[in-house]
mmCIF file of C-alpha atoms and ligand atoms in Angstrom:
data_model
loop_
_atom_site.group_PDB
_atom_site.id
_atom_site.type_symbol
_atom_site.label_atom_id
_atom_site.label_comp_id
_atom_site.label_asym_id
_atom_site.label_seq_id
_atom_site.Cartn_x
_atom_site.Cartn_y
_atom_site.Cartn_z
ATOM 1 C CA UNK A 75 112.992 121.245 -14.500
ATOM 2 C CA UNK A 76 114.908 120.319 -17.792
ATOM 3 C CA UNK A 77 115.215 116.901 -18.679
ATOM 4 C CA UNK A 78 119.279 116.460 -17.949
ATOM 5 C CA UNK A 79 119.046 117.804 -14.084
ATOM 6 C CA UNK A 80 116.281 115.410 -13.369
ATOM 7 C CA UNK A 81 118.202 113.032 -14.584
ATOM 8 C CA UNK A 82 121.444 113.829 -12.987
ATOM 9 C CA UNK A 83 120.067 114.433 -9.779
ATOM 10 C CA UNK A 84 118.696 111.184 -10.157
ATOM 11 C CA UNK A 85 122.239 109.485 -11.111
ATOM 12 C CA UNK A 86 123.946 111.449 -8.251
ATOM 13 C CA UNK A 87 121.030 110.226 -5.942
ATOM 14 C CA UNK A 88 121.933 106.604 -6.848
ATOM 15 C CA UNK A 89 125.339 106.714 -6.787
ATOM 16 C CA UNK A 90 125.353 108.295 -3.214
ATOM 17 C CA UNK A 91 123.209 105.479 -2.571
ATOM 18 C CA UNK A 92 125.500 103.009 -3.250
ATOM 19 C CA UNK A 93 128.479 104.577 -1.884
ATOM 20 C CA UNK A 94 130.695 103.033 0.937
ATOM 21 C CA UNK A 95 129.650 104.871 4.159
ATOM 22 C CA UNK A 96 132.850 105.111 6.496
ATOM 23 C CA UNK A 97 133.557 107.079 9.556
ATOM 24 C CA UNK A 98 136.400 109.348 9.652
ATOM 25 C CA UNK A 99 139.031 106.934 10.836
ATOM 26 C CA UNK A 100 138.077 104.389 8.296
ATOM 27 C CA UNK A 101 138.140 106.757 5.485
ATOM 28 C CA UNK A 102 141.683 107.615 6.658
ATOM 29 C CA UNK A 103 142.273 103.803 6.937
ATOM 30 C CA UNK A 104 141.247 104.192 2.982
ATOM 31 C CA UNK A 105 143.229 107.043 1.972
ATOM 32 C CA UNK A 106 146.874 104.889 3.893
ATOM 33 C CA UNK A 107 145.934 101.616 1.889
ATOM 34 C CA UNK A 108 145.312 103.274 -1.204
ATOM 35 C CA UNK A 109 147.861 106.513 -1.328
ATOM 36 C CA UNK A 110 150.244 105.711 1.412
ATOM 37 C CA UNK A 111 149.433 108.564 3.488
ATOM 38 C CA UNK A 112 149.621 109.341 7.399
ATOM 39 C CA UNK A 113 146.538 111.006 8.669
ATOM 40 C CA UNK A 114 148.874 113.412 10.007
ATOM 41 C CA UNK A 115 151.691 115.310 8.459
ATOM 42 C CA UNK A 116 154.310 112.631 8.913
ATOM 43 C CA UNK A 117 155.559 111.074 5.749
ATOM 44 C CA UNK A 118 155.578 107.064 6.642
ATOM 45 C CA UNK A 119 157.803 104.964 5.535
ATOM 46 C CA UNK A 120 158.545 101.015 4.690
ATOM 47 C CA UNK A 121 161.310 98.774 4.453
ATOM 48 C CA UNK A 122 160.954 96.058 1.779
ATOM 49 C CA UNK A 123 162.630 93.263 0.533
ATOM 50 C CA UNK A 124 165.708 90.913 2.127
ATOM 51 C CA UNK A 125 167.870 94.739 2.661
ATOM 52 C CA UNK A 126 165.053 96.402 3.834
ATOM 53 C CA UNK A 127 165.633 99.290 1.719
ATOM 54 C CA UNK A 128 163.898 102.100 3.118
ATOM 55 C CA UNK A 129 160.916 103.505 0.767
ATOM 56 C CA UNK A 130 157.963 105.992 1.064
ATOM 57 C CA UNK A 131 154.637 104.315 1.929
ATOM 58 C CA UNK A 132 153.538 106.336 -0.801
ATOM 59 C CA UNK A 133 155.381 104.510 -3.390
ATOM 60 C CA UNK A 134 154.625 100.927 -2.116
ATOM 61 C CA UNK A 135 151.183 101.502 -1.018
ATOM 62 C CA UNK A 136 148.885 97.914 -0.263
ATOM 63 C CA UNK A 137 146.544 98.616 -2.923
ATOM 64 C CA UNK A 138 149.112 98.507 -5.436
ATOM 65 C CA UNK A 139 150.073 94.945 -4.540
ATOM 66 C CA UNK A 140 146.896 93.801 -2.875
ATOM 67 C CA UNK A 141 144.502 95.067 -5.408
ATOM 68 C CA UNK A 142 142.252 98.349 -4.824
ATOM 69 C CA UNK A 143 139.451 95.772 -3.249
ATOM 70 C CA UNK A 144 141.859 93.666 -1.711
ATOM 71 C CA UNK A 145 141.623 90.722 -3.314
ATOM 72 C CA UNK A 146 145.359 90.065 -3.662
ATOM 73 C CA UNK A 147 147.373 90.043 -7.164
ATOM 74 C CA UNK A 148 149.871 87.655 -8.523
ATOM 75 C CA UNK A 149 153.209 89.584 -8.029
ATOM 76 C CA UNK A 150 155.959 87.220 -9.130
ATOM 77 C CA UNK A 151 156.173 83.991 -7.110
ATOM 78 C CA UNK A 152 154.713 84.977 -3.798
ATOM 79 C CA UNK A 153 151.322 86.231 -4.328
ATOM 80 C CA UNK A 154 149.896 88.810 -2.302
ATOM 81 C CA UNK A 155 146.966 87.203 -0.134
ATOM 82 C CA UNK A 156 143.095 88.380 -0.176
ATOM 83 C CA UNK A 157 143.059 90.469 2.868
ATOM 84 C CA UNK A 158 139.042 90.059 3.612
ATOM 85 C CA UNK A 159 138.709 90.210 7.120
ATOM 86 C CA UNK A 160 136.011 86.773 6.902
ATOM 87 C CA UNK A 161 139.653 85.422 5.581
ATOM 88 C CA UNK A 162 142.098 87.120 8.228
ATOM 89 C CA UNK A 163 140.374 86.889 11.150
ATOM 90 C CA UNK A 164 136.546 85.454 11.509
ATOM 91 C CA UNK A 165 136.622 82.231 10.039
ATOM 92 C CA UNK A 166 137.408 79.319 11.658
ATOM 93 C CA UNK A 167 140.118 77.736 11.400
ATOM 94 C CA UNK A 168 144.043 76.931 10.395
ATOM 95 C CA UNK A 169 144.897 79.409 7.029
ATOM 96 C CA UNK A 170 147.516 78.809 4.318
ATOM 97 C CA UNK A 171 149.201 81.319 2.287
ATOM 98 C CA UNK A 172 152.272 80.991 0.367
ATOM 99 C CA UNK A 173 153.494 77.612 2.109
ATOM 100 C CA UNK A 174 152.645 79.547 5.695
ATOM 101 C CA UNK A 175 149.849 77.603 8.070
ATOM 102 C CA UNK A 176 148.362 80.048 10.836
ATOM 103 C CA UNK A 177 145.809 80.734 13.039
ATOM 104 C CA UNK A 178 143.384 83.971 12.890
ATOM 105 C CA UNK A 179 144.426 87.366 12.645
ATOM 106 C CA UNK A 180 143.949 89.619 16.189
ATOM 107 C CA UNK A 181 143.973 93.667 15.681
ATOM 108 C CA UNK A 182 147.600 93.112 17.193
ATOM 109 C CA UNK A 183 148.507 90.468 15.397
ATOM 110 C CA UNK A 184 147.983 92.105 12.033
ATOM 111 C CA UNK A 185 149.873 95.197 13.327
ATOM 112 C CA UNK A 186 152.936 92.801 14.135
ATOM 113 C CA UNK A 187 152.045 91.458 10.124
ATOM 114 C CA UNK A 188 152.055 95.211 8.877
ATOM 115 C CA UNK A 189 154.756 96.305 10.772
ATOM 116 C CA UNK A 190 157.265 93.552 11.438
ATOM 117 C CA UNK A 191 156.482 90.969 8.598
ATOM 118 C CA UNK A 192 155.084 88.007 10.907
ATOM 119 C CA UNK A 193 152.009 86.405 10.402
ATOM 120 C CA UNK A 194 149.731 84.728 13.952
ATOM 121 C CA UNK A 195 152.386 81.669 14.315
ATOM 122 C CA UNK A 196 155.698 83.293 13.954
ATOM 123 C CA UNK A 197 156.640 82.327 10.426
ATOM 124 C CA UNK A 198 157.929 85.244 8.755
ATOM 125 C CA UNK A 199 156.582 86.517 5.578
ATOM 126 C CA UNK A 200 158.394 86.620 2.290
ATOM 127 C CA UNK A 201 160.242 90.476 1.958
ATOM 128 C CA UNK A 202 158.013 91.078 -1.087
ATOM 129 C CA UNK A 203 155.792 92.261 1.618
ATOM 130 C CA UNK A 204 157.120 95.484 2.965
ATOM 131 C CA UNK A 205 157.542 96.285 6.484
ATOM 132 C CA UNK A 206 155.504 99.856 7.491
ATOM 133 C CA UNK A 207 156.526 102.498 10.168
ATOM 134 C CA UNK A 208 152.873 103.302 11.528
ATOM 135 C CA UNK A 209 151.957 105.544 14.333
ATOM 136 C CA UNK A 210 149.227 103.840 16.911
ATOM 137 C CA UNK A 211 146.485 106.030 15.120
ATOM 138 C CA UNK A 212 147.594 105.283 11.655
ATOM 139 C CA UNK A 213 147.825 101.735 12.298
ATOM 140 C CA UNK A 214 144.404 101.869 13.996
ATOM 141 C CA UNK A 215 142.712 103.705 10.699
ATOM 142 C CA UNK A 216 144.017 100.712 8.732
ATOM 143 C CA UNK A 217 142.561 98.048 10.607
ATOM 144 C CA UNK A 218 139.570 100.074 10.616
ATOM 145 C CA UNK A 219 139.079 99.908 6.905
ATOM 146 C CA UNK A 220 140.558 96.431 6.599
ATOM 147 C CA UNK A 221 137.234 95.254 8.602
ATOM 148 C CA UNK A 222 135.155 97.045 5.808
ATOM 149 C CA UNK A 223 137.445 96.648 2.705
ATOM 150 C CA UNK A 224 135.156 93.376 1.395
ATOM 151 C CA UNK A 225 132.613 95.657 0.940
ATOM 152 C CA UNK A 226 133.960 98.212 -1.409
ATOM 153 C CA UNK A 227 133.810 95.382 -3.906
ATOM 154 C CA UNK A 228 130.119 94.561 -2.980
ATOM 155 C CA UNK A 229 128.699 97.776 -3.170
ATOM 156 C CA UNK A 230 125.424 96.701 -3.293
ATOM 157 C CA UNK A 231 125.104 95.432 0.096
ATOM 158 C CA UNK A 232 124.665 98.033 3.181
HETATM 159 C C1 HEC B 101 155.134 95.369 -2.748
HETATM 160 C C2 HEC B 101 153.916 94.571 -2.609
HETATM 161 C C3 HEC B 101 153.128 94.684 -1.305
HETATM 162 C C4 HEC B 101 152.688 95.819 -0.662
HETATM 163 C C5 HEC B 101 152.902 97.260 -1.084
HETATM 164 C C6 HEC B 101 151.937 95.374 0.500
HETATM 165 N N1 HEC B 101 151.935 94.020 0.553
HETATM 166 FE FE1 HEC B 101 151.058 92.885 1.993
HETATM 167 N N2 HEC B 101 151.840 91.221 1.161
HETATM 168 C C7 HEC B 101 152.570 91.170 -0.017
HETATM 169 C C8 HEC B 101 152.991 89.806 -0.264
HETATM 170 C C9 HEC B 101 153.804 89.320 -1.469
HETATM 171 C C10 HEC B 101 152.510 89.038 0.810
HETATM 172 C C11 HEC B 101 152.675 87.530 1.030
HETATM 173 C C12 HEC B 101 153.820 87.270 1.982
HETATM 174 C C13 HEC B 101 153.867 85.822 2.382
HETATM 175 O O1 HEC B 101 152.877 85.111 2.210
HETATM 176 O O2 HEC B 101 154.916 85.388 2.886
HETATM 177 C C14 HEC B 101 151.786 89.973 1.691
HETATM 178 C C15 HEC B 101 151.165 89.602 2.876
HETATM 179 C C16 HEC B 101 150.386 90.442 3.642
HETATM 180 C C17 HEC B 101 149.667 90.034 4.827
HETATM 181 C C18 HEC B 101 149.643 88.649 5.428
HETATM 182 C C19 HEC B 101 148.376 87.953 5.009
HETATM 183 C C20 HEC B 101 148.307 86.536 5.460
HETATM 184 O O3 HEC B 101 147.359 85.880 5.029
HETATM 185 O O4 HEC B 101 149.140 86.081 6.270
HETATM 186 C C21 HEC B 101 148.978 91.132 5.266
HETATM 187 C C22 HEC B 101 148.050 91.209 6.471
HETATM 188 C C23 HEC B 101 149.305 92.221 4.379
HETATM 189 N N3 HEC B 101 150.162 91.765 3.414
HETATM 190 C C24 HEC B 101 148.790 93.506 4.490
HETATM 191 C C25 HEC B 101 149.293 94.596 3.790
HETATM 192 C C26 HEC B 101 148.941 95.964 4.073
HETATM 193 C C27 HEC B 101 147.892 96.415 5.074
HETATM 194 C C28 HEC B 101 149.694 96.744 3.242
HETATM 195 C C29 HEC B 101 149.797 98.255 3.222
HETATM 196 C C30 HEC B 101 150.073 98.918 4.486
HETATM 197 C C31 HEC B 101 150.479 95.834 2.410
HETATM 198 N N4 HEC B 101 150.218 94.548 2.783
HETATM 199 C C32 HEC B 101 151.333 96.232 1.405
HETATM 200 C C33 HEC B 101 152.870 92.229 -0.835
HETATM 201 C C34 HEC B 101 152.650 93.556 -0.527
#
């Protein structure tokens, strides 16, 4: 074999290595928080801001505000929280974010987040974060990849 296919079978080899492995619905989780796009053919929508003007998902989708590995991003004066799941929902604990104090996330409790702008103890969060339109499946995909968004930033670990 010539020199360059050995060595980018080899580079294709360990970068398929390292590569986040995620099932179908997580990969469609993916594919919502970083495009804005249903799993099926239905364009979804948000309402953002104090008029809830109606917008594509597309347009506003969470990786634009929360960072492609979730992490959050300074976005005027409310900042857009990390959204690692160890954060949300399995530590221990009373959170803060932006003022707001509140207890872990729940699978329902982040859909009520996501789709009606409330975190775990009723306080409602700041417009800046948009409200979604999600179908039971699409919302499901989400919280799928939510739970394994902390490791697209650690690639390293399996
Ligand atoms: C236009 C920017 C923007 C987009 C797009 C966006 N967010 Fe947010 N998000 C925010 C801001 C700002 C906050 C903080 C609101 C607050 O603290 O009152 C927030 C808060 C949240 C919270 C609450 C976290 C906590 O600790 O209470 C969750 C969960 C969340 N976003 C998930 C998402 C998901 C999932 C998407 C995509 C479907 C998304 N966001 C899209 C800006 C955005």
């Amino acid at each position: 074999m010539n020199t360059w296919v050995v060595l980018l079978v080899g580079l294709a080899c360990a970068t398929s290595a390292f590569a986040l492995d995620l099932t179908d619905h997580e990969l469609a989780g993916k594919r919502l928080y970083r495009e804005g796009v249903s799993s099926s053919d239905a364009q979804l929508q948000a309402r953002v801001g104090a008029s809830d003007m109606k917008v594509p998902a597309s347009v506003l989708p969470c990786a634009s505000c929360h960072g492609n590995d979730g992490r959050g991003r300074a976005e005027g004066g409310v900042r857009p929280p990390s959204l690692d799941w160890q954060r949300l929902a399995l530590g221990q604990g009373t959170r803060e974010a932006n003022g707001r104090s509140y207890p872990a996330y729940t699978d329902s409790s982040l859909a009520r987040a996501i789709q009606h702008g409330v975190d775990p103890a009723g306080n409602r969060l700041d417009p800046a974060m948009p409200r979604f339109e999600l179908t039971l499946a699409d919302q499901r995909n989400l919280t799928a990849y939510l739970k394994r968004l902390a490791e697209e930033r650690d690639p390293g670990v399996e």
